[in-house]
Amino acid sequence: MTMKKYILFPVLLAVSLLTFTSCSEDDLDKQSVITLDQVEYTEFDYWLQANYVQTYNIDFKYRYEDKESDMNYYTVPADYDQAIMMAHLVKYLCLEAYDEVAGPAFTRANFPKMIFTIGEFEYRNNGTFILGTAEGGKKILLTGVNYLNTYINNAEVLNTYYFKTIHHEFTHILNQTKDYSIDYKTITGNDYVADNWSEAPYAGYDENGNDNNYFLSHGFITSYAQHSHQEDFAEMLSEYVCNPESEWNARLTKAGTDGARKITAKLDIVREYMQTSWGIDIDQMRNVIQRRQNEVAAGKIDLTDLSID
């Protein structure tokens, strides 16, 4: 059975209403604007061939394909220029980061063979939206690519919506290949709340909208971690490597003695799992990712360059 794991986020964006006008059949072009068998290769396609297919045997799909999309959501194609930026970000902040820590053989062997991008986030009817999915160890979906230009100068938002999503979803892939200790599932085993994670009091605020520190004090690093032990594990690893040590320590302080104890116990299992199962030191991984994130934020990485060595 194909397994699909989601990473969700509360809806914070203002969504504009679009007005559509009707048209007659005569107004419609007989040829689809999304025609995969007739597309002309672009400079980006050749860059992807060299940097994704030949290097990692990964297919980075930026053209819209309905068969790769979830028909339960209204989706739009990824913008061409922003898809180029996203391809650079995934390569620099994830693929090459794992190359640096675990070696290119690890990345080629374990990273899913398809990355499919769409322009819009997938909005749900419970006030959350899907940032990405990991499907059967073979495919990662990245949503909201068309907002990349808006957030490109905001490192915190980029990390929340994109960078962390990539590492979160890859963690699911690793877990589907090698499971983690059952001990992890028992640390906060009675406190998982499934889809209620985005509601008060679990979301970190009470019915009046006041901060109640709920999820941290109950041993969860994010509100979404309360969904299930699978999401908890992926949130723990992705939050740890994508945030500086100062941010992690600040959350532990806010969690209080009991919450910090539970979070630290989970982190110890995550650390042991990654080292034993994959030969990855998560502290080294965090240092590498932090350095690379800072280089992107400082504008040191050209996210539009399509030259091929």
mmCIF file of C-alpha atoms in Angstrom:
data_model
loop_
_atom_site.group_PDB
_atom_site.id
_atom_site.type_symbol
_atom_site.label_atom_id
_atom_site.label_comp_id
_atom_site.label_asym_id
_atom_site.label_seq_id
_atom_site.Cartn_x
_atom_site.Cartn_y
_atom_site.Cartn_z
ATOM 1 C CA MET A 1 0.000 0.000 0.000
ATOM 2 C CA THR A 2 1.248 3.443 -0.884
ATOM 3 C CA MET A 3 1.863 5.573 2.177
ATOM 4 C CA LYS A 4 1.379 9.327 2.032
ATOM 5 C CA LYS A 5 2.606 11.605 4.808
ATOM 6 C CA TYR A 6 1.573 15.252 5.062
ATOM 7 C CA ILE A 7 3.079 18.347 6.583
ATOM 8 C CA LEU A 8 0.392 20.872 7.419
ATOM 9 C CA PHE A 9 0.374 24.460 8.531
ATOM 10 C CA PRO A 10 -2.303 26.805 9.883
ATOM 11 C CA VAL A 11 -3.679 29.182 7.281
ATOM 12 C CA LEU A 12 -2.026 32.581 7.789
ATOM 13 C CA LEU A 13 -2.135 33.926 4.259
ATOM 14 C CA ALA A 14 -4.833 36.195 2.916
ATOM 15 C CA VAL A 15 -6.341 34.466 -0.104
ATOM 16 C CA SER A 16 -7.605 36.723 -2.831
ATOM 17 C CA LEU A 17 -10.918 35.914 -4.491
ATOM 18 C CA LEU A 18 -10.664 35.398 -8.224
ATOM 19 C CA THR A 19 -13.458 36.365 -10.591
ATOM 20 C CA PHE A 20 -13.980 34.142 -13.600
ATOM 21 C CA THR A 21 -15.872 35.044 -16.761
ATOM 22 C CA SER A 22 -17.651 32.475 -18.857
ATOM 23 C CA CYS A 23 -16.723 31.794 -22.463
ATOM 24 C CA SER A 24 -18.248 29.867 -25.276
ATOM 25 C CA GLU A 25 -16.783 26.726 -26.791
ATOM 26 C CA ASP A 26 -15.650 28.765 -29.784
ATOM 27 C CA ASP A 27 -13.438 30.873 -27.519
ATOM 28 C CA LEU A 28 -11.447 27.881 -26.304
ATOM 29 C CA ASP A 29 -8.158 26.904 -27.868
ATOM 30 C CA LYS A 30 -8.345 23.301 -29.095
ATOM 31 C CA GLN A 31 -4.831 22.592 -27.789
ATOM 32 C CA SER A 32 -4.158 22.227 -24.079
ATOM 33 C CA VAL A 33 -1.699 24.628 -22.498
ATOM 34 C CA ILE A 34 -0.276 21.651 -20.600
ATOM 35 C CA THR A 35 0.987 19.234 -23.250
ATOM 36 C CA LEU A 36 3.874 17.138 -22.079
ATOM 37 C CA ASP A 37 4.500 15.322 -25.346
ATOM 38 C CA GLN A 38 4.855 18.552 -27.314
ATOM 39 C CA VAL A 39 6.853 20.807 -25.008
ATOM 40 C CA GLU A 40 10.063 22.359 -26.175
ATOM 41 C CA TYR A 41 13.017 21.831 -23.872
ATOM 42 C CA THR A 42 14.100 24.984 -22.117
ATOM 43 C CA GLU A 43 17.427 25.996 -20.636
ATOM 44 C CA PHE A 44 15.997 24.951 -17.270
ATOM 45 C CA ASP A 45 15.258 21.435 -18.574
ATOM 46 C CA TYR A 46 18.863 20.982 -19.624
ATOM 47 C CA TRP A 47 20.043 22.281 -16.238
ATOM 48 C CA LEU A 48 17.753 19.813 -14.458
ATOM 49 C CA GLN A 49 19.037 16.999 -16.646
ATOM 50 C CA ALA A 50 22.604 17.753 -15.597
ATOM 51 C CA ASN A 51 22.025 18.607 -11.925
ATOM 52 C CA TYR A 52 19.171 16.294 -10.968
ATOM 53 C CA VAL A 53 18.829 13.415 -13.425
ATOM 54 C CA GLN A 54 22.481 12.724 -14.164
ATOM 55 C CA THR A 55 23.731 13.563 -10.664
ATOM 56 C CA TYR A 56 20.997 12.047 -8.479
ATOM 57 C CA ASN A 57 18.632 10.185 -10.837
ATOM 58 C CA ILE A 58 15.860 12.495 -9.594
ATOM 59 C CA ASP A 59 13.087 13.892 -11.785
ATOM 60 C CA PHE A 60 12.281 17.479 -10.734
ATOM 61 C CA LYS A 61 8.881 18.195 -12.284
ATOM 62 C CA TYR A 62 7.894 21.832 -12.617
ATOM 63 C CA ARG A 63 5.364 21.464 -15.435
ATOM 64 C CA TYR A 64 1.866 20.714 -14.237
ATOM 65 C CA GLU A 65 0.710 17.095 -14.547
ATOM 66 C CA ASP A 66 -2.775 16.246 -13.334
ATOM 67 C CA LYS A 67 -1.865 12.611 -12.650
ATOM 68 C CA GLU A 68 0.721 13.775 -10.102
ATOM 69 C CA SER A 69 -1.720 16.190 -8.448
ATOM 70 C CA ASP A 70 -4.348 15.629 -5.782
ATOM 71 C CA MET A 71 -7.740 16.315 -7.346
ATOM 72 C CA ASN A 72 -9.202 17.103 -3.922
ATOM 73 C CA TYR A 73 -7.536 20.543 -4.067
ATOM 74 C CA TYR A 74 -7.509 23.505 -6.430
ATOM 75 C CA THR A 75 -3.953 23.657 -7.713
ATOM 76 C CA VAL A 76 -2.078 25.751 -10.253
ATOM 77 C CA PRO A 77 1.214 25.197 -12.107
ATOM 78 C CA ALA A 78 4.467 26.412 -10.646
ATOM 79 C CA ASP A 79 5.777 29.656 -12.078
ATOM 80 C CA TYR A 80 8.761 28.970 -14.341
ATOM 81 C CA ASP A 81 11.178 31.462 -12.758
ATOM 82 C CA GLN A 82 10.224 30.568 -9.206
ATOM 83 C CA ALA A 83 10.515 26.856 -9.993
ATOM 84 C CA ILE A 84 14.120 27.542 -11.024
ATOM 85 C CA MET A 85 14.760 29.138 -7.637
ATOM 86 C CA MET A 86 13.107 26.224 -5.835
ATOM 87 C CA ALA A 87 15.217 23.704 -7.729
ATOM 88 C CA HIS A 88 18.356 25.548 -6.611
ATOM 89 C CA LEU A 89 17.131 25.666 -3.004
ATOM 90 C CA VAL A 90 16.336 21.954 -2.861
ATOM 91 C CA LYS A 91 19.699 21.129 -4.392
ATOM 92 C CA TYR A 92 21.739 23.413 -2.145
ATOM 93 C CA LEU A 93 19.883 23.108 1.156
ATOM 94 C CA CYS A 94 18.966 19.442 1.040
ATOM 95 C CA LEU A 95 20.651 17.270 -1.587
ATOM 96 C CA GLU A 96 24.107 18.803 -1.280
ATOM 97 C CA ALA A 97 23.755 19.154 2.496
ATOM 98 C CA TYR A 98 23.235 15.394 2.762
ATOM 99 C CA ASP A 99 26.084 14.882 0.298
ATOM 100 C CA GLU A 100 28.353 16.846 2.602
ATOM 101 C CA VAL A 101 27.352 14.969 5.773
ATOM 102 C CA ALA A 102 26.553 11.444 4.587
ATOM 103 C CA GLY A 103 28.132 11.254 1.140
ATOM 104 C CA PRO A 104 26.625 11.395 -2.377
ATOM 105 C CA ALA A 105 25.954 7.640 -2.355
ATOM 106 C CA PHE A 106 23.545 8.079 0.563
ATOM 107 C CA THR A 107 21.657 10.870 -1.196
ATOM 108 C CA ARG A 108 21.396 8.992 -4.497
ATOM 109 C CA ALA A 109 20.234 5.820 -2.767
ATOM 110 C CA ASN A 110 17.657 7.315 -0.411
ATOM 111 C CA PHE A 111 16.240 10.577 -1.727
ATOM 112 C CA PRO A 112 12.958 10.010 -3.602
ATOM 113 C CA LYS A 113 13.214 9.892 -7.356
ATOM 114 C CA MET A 114 10.583 12.523 -8.053
ATOM 115 C CA ILE A 115 10.017 16.063 -6.787
ATOM 116 C CA PHE A 116 6.755 17.536 -8.043
ATOM 117 C CA THR A 117 6.055 21.231 -7.558
ATOM 118 C CA ILE A 118 2.814 23.179 -7.741
ATOM 119 C CA GLY A 119 2.225 26.895 -7.474
ATOM 120 C CA GLU A 120 -0.394 27.071 -4.725
ATOM 121 C CA PHE A 121 -0.638 25.587 -1.251
ATOM 122 C CA GLU A 122 -3.284 22.895 -0.803
ATOM 123 C CA TYR A 123 -5.899 24.430 1.485
ATOM 124 C CA ARG A 124 -8.010 22.212 3.726
ATOM 125 C CA ASN A 125 -11.398 22.981 5.251
ATOM 126 C CA ASN A 126 -10.116 22.963 8.839
ATOM 127 C CA GLY A 127 -8.053 26.146 8.662
ATOM 128 C CA THR A 128 -4.763 24.486 7.663
ATOM 129 C CA PHE A 129 -2.919 23.965 4.429
ATOM 130 C CA ILE A 130 -0.532 21.332 3.126
ATOM 131 C CA LEU A 131 3.068 22.420 2.615
ATOM 132 C CA GLY A 132 4.225 19.109 1.205
ATOM 133 C CA THR A 133 3.752 15.364 1.119
ATOM 134 C CA ALA A 134 5.972 12.304 0.991
ATOM 135 C CA GLU A 135 4.470 9.428 -0.918
ATOM 136 C CA GLY A 136 5.596 5.817 -0.734
ATOM 137 C CA GLY A 137 9.265 6.714 -0.490
ATOM 138 C CA LYS A 138 9.243 7.668 -4.158
ATOM 139 C CA LYS A 139 7.899 11.202 -4.454
ATOM 140 C CA ILE A 140 7.913 14.524 -2.619
ATOM 141 C CA LEU A 141 5.312 17.180 -3.389
ATOM 142 C CA LEU A 142 6.271 20.796 -2.711
ATOM 143 C CA THR A 143 3.417 23.294 -2.737
ATOM 144 C CA GLY A 144 3.227 27.093 -2.766
ATOM 145 C CA VAL A 145 6.133 27.619 -5.163
ATOM 146 C CA ASN A 146 4.501 30.755 -6.542
ATOM 147 C CA TYR A 147 4.954 32.537 -3.191
ATOM 148 C CA LEU A 148 8.720 32.065 -3.250
ATOM 149 C CA ASN A 149 9.425 35.565 -4.590
ATOM 150 C CA THR A 150 7.339 37.044 -1.783
ATOM 151 C CA TYR A 151 9.309 35.273 0.933
ATOM 152 C CA ILE A 152 12.777 35.087 -0.583
ATOM 153 C CA ASN A 153 14.183 37.786 1.735
ATOM 154 C CA ASN A 154 12.555 36.400 4.883
ATOM 155 C CA ALA A 155 14.732 33.547 6.126
ATOM 156 C CA GLU A 156 12.336 32.564 8.914
ATOM 157 C CA VAL A 157 9.342 32.213 6.599
ATOM 158 C CA LEU A 158 11.395 30.443 3.924
ATOM 159 C CA ASN A 159 12.514 27.980 6.565
ATOM 160 C CA THR A 160 8.972 27.435 7.836
ATOM 161 C CA TYR A 161 7.269 27.007 4.458
ATOM 162 C CA TYR A 162 9.970 25.403 2.338
ATOM 163 C CA PHE A 163 13.331 24.399 3.823
ATOM 164 C CA LYS A 164 11.918 22.575 6.834
ATOM 165 C CA THR A 165 9.286 20.914 4.662
ATOM 166 C CA ILE A 166 11.957 19.287 2.528
ATOM 167 C CA HIS A 167 13.779 17.837 5.519
ATOM 168 C CA HIS A 168 10.507 16.856 7.203
ATOM 169 C CA GLU A 169 9.340 14.922 4.157
ATOM 170 C CA PHE A 170 12.716 13.282 3.652
ATOM 171 C CA THR A 171 12.568 12.124 7.273
ATOM 172 C CA HIS A 172 9.335 10.298 6.427
ATOM 173 C CA ILE A 173 11.129 8.619 3.533
ATOM 174 C CA LEU A 174 13.925 7.431 5.829
ATOM 175 C CA ASN A 175 11.401 6.202 8.411
ATOM 176 C CA GLN A 176 9.545 4.218 5.770
ATOM 177 C CA THR A 177 12.823 2.457 4.922
ATOM 178 C CA LYS A 178 14.050 1.899 8.489
ATOM 179 C CA ASP A 179 11.695 2.292 11.426
ATOM 180 C CA TYR A 180 12.695 3.991 14.667
ATOM 181 C CA SER A 181 12.504 2.608 18.210
ATOM 182 C CA ILE A 182 9.080 1.872 19.637
ATOM 183 C CA ASP A 183 10.252 3.731 22.749
ATOM 184 C CA TYR A 184 9.743 6.999 20.881
ATOM 185 C CA LYS A 185 6.030 6.331 20.579
ATOM 186 C CA THR A 186 5.561 5.982 24.341
ATOM 187 C CA ILE A 187 7.148 9.236 25.591
ATOM 188 C CA THR A 188 4.029 11.285 24.828
ATOM 189 C CA GLY A 189 1.894 8.382 23.663
ATOM 190 C CA ASN A 190 -1.351 9.525 25.312
ATOM 191 C CA ASP A 191 -1.068 13.138 24.157
ATOM 192 C CA TYR A 192 -1.351 12.800 20.376
ATOM 193 C CA VAL A 193 -4.541 14.512 19.165
ATOM 194 C CA ALA A 194 -4.608 13.769 15.399
ATOM 195 C CA ASP A 195 -6.310 16.538 13.387
ATOM 196 C CA ASN A 196 -7.179 18.541 16.497
ATOM 197 C CA TRP A 197 -3.577 19.818 16.666
ATOM 198 C CA SER A 198 -4.579 23.100 14.971
ATOM 199 C CA GLU A 199 -7.379 23.857 17.414
ATOM 200 C CA ALA A 200 -7.347 25.409 20.883
ATOM 201 C CA PRO A 201 -5.834 24.541 23.285
ATOM 202 C CA TYR A 202 -3.431 22.312 21.335
ATOM 203 C CA ALA A 203 -2.394 24.973 18.822
ATOM 204 C CA GLY A 204 -0.629 27.003 21.512
ATOM 205 C CA TYR A 205 -3.454 29.382 22.331
ATOM 206 C CA ASP A 206 -6.657 29.143 24.339
ATOM 207 C CA GLU A 207 -10.247 29.821 23.276
ATOM 208 C CA ASN A 208 -9.627 33.554 23.740
ATOM 209 C CA GLY A 209 -6.552 33.548 21.530
ATOM 210 C CA ASN A 210 -4.073 33.894 24.395
ATOM 211 C CA ASP A 211 -0.745 32.044 24.277
ATOM 212 C CA ASN A 212 -0.973 29.005 26.537
ATOM 213 C CA ASN A 213 2.336 27.261 25.724
ATOM 214 C CA TYR A 214 0.388 24.001 25.489
ATOM 215 C CA PHE A 215 2.330 21.883 23.013
ATOM 216 C CA LEU A 216 5.791 22.750 24.333
ATOM 217 C CA SER A 217 4.804 22.106 27.926
ATOM 218 C CA HIS A 218 3.404 18.719 26.880
ATOM 219 C CA GLY A 219 6.643 17.682 25.193
ATOM 220 C CA PHE A 220 6.067 18.608 21.524
ATOM 221 C CA ILE A 221 8.425 20.841 19.571
ATOM 222 C CA THR A 222 5.587 22.200 17.364
ATOM 223 C CA SER A 223 1.806 22.077 17.460
ATOM 224 C CA TYR A 224 1.771 19.829 14.372
ATOM 225 C CA ALA A 225 3.975 17.296 16.190
ATOM 226 C CA GLN A 226 0.894 16.452 18.277
ATOM 227 C CA HIS A 227 -0.759 14.885 15.230
ATOM 228 C CA SER A 228 0.924 11.463 15.543
ATOM 229 C CA HIS A 229 4.244 9.908 16.490
ATOM 230 C CA GLN A 230 5.215 9.809 12.789
ATOM 231 C CA GLU A 231 4.722 13.550 12.368
ATOM 232 C CA ASP A 232 6.293 14.143 15.777
ATOM 233 C CA PHE A 233 9.506 12.372 14.740
ATOM 234 C CA ALA A 234 9.729 14.250 11.427
ATOM 235 C CA GLU A 235 9.056 17.569 13.160
ATOM 236 C CA MET A 236 11.742 16.859 15.771
ATOM 237 C CA LEU A 237 14.447 16.173 13.211
ATOM 238 C CA SER A 238 13.525 18.904 10.746
ATOM 239 C CA GLU A 239 13.100 21.562 13.447
ATOM 240 C CA TYR A 240 16.410 20.577 15.033
ATOM 241 C CA VAL A 241 18.520 20.810 11.881
ATOM 242 C CA CYS A 242 16.759 23.829 10.379
ATOM 243 C CA ASN A 243 16.931 26.091 13.438
ATOM 244 C CA PRO A 244 19.987 27.526 15.204
ATOM 245 C CA GLU A 245 20.928 26.185 18.631
ATOM 246 C CA SER A 246 19.723 29.396 20.284
ATOM 247 C CA GLU A 247 16.178 28.887 18.948
ATOM 248 C CA TRP A 248 16.083 25.259 20.055
ATOM 249 C CA ASN A 249 17.260 26.149 23.559
ATOM 250 C CA ALA A 250 14.708 28.960 23.777
ATOM 251 C CA ARG A 251 11.926 26.470 23.085
ATOM 252 C CA LEU A 252 13.236 24.089 25.735
ATOM 253 C CA THR A 253 13.225 26.913 28.258
ATOM 254 C CA LYS A 254 9.673 27.820 27.325
ATOM 255 C CA ALA A 255 8.630 24.160 27.590
ATOM 256 C CA GLY A 256 9.415 24.035 31.298
ATOM 257 C CA THR A 257 11.013 21.172 33.169
ATOM 258 C CA ASP A 258 8.617 18.364 32.199
ATOM 259 C CA GLY A 259 8.124 19.475 28.595
ATOM 260 C CA ALA A 260 11.866 19.915 28.056
ATOM 261 C CA ARG A 261 12.525 16.479 29.565
ATOM 262 C CA LYS A 262 10.153 14.821 27.090
ATOM 263 C CA ILE A 263 11.485 16.750 24.098
ATOM 264 C CA THR A 264 15.072 15.915 25.046
ATOM 265 C CA ALA A 265 14.197 12.231 25.483
ATOM 266 C CA LYS A 266 12.716 12.216 21.982
ATOM 267 C CA LEU A 267 15.729 14.019 20.551
ATOM 268 C CA ASP A 268 18.044 11.401 22.054
ATOM 269 C CA ILE A 269 16.142 8.692 20.152
ATOM 270 C CA VAL A 270 16.209 10.755 16.942
ATOM 271 C CA ARG A 271 19.962 11.274 17.344
ATOM 272 C CA GLU A 272 20.585 7.571 17.963
ATOM 273 C CA TYR A 273 18.360 6.540 15.053
ATOM 274 C CA MET A 274 20.079 8.810 12.543
ATOM 275 C CA GLN A 275 23.553 7.801 13.702
ATOM 276 C CA THR A 276 22.896 4.056 13.907
ATOM 277 C CA SER A 277 20.600 3.635 10.916
ATOM 278 C CA TRP A 278 22.099 6.172 8.523
ATOM 279 C CA GLY A 279 25.519 7.184 9.876
ATOM 280 C CA ILE A 280 24.415 10.822 10.218
ATOM 281 C CA ASP A 281 25.418 13.063 13.111
ATOM 282 C CA ILE A 282 22.460 15.440 13.458
ATOM 283 C CA ASP A 283 24.601 18.097 15.128
ATOM 284 C CA GLN A 284 26.921 18.112 12.129
ATOM 285 C CA MET A 285 23.853 18.138 9.898
ATOM 286 C CA ARG A 286 22.491 21.185 11.706
ATOM 287 C CA ASN A 287 25.801 23.028 11.357
ATOM 288 C CA VAL A 288 25.933 22.320 7.632
ATOM 289 C CA ILE A 289 22.328 23.355 7.014
ATOM 290 C CA GLN A 290 22.665 26.502 9.130
ATOM 291 C CA ARG A 291 25.757 27.531 7.203
ATOM 292 C CA ARG A 292 24.041 26.933 3.879
ATOM 293 C CA GLN A 293 20.875 28.749 4.948
ATOM 294 C CA ASN A 294 22.937 31.753 6.005
ATOM 295 C CA GLU A 295 24.729 31.735 2.648
ATOM 296 C CA VAL A 296 21.396 31.750 0.817
ATOM 297 C CA ALA A 297 20.044 34.526 3.051
ATOM 298 C CA ALA A 298 23.196 36.568 2.438
ATOM 299 C CA GLY A 299 22.699 36.312 -1.327
ATOM 300 C CA LYS A 300 25.871 34.289 -1.850
ATOM 301 C CA ILE A 301 24.103 31.633 -3.889
ATOM 302 C CA ASP A 302 22.830 32.453 -7.374
ATOM 303 C CA LEU A 303 19.357 30.919 -7.486
ATOM 304 C CA THR A 304 18.834 31.752 -11.173
ATOM 305 C CA ASP A 305 22.034 30.442 -12.736
ATOM 306 C CA LEU A 306 21.328 27.808 -15.395
ATOM 307 C CA SER A 307 24.862 27.364 -16.666
ATOM 308 C CA ILE A 308 26.116 23.789 -16.934
ATOM 309 C CA ASP A 309 29.693 22.927 -16.062
#
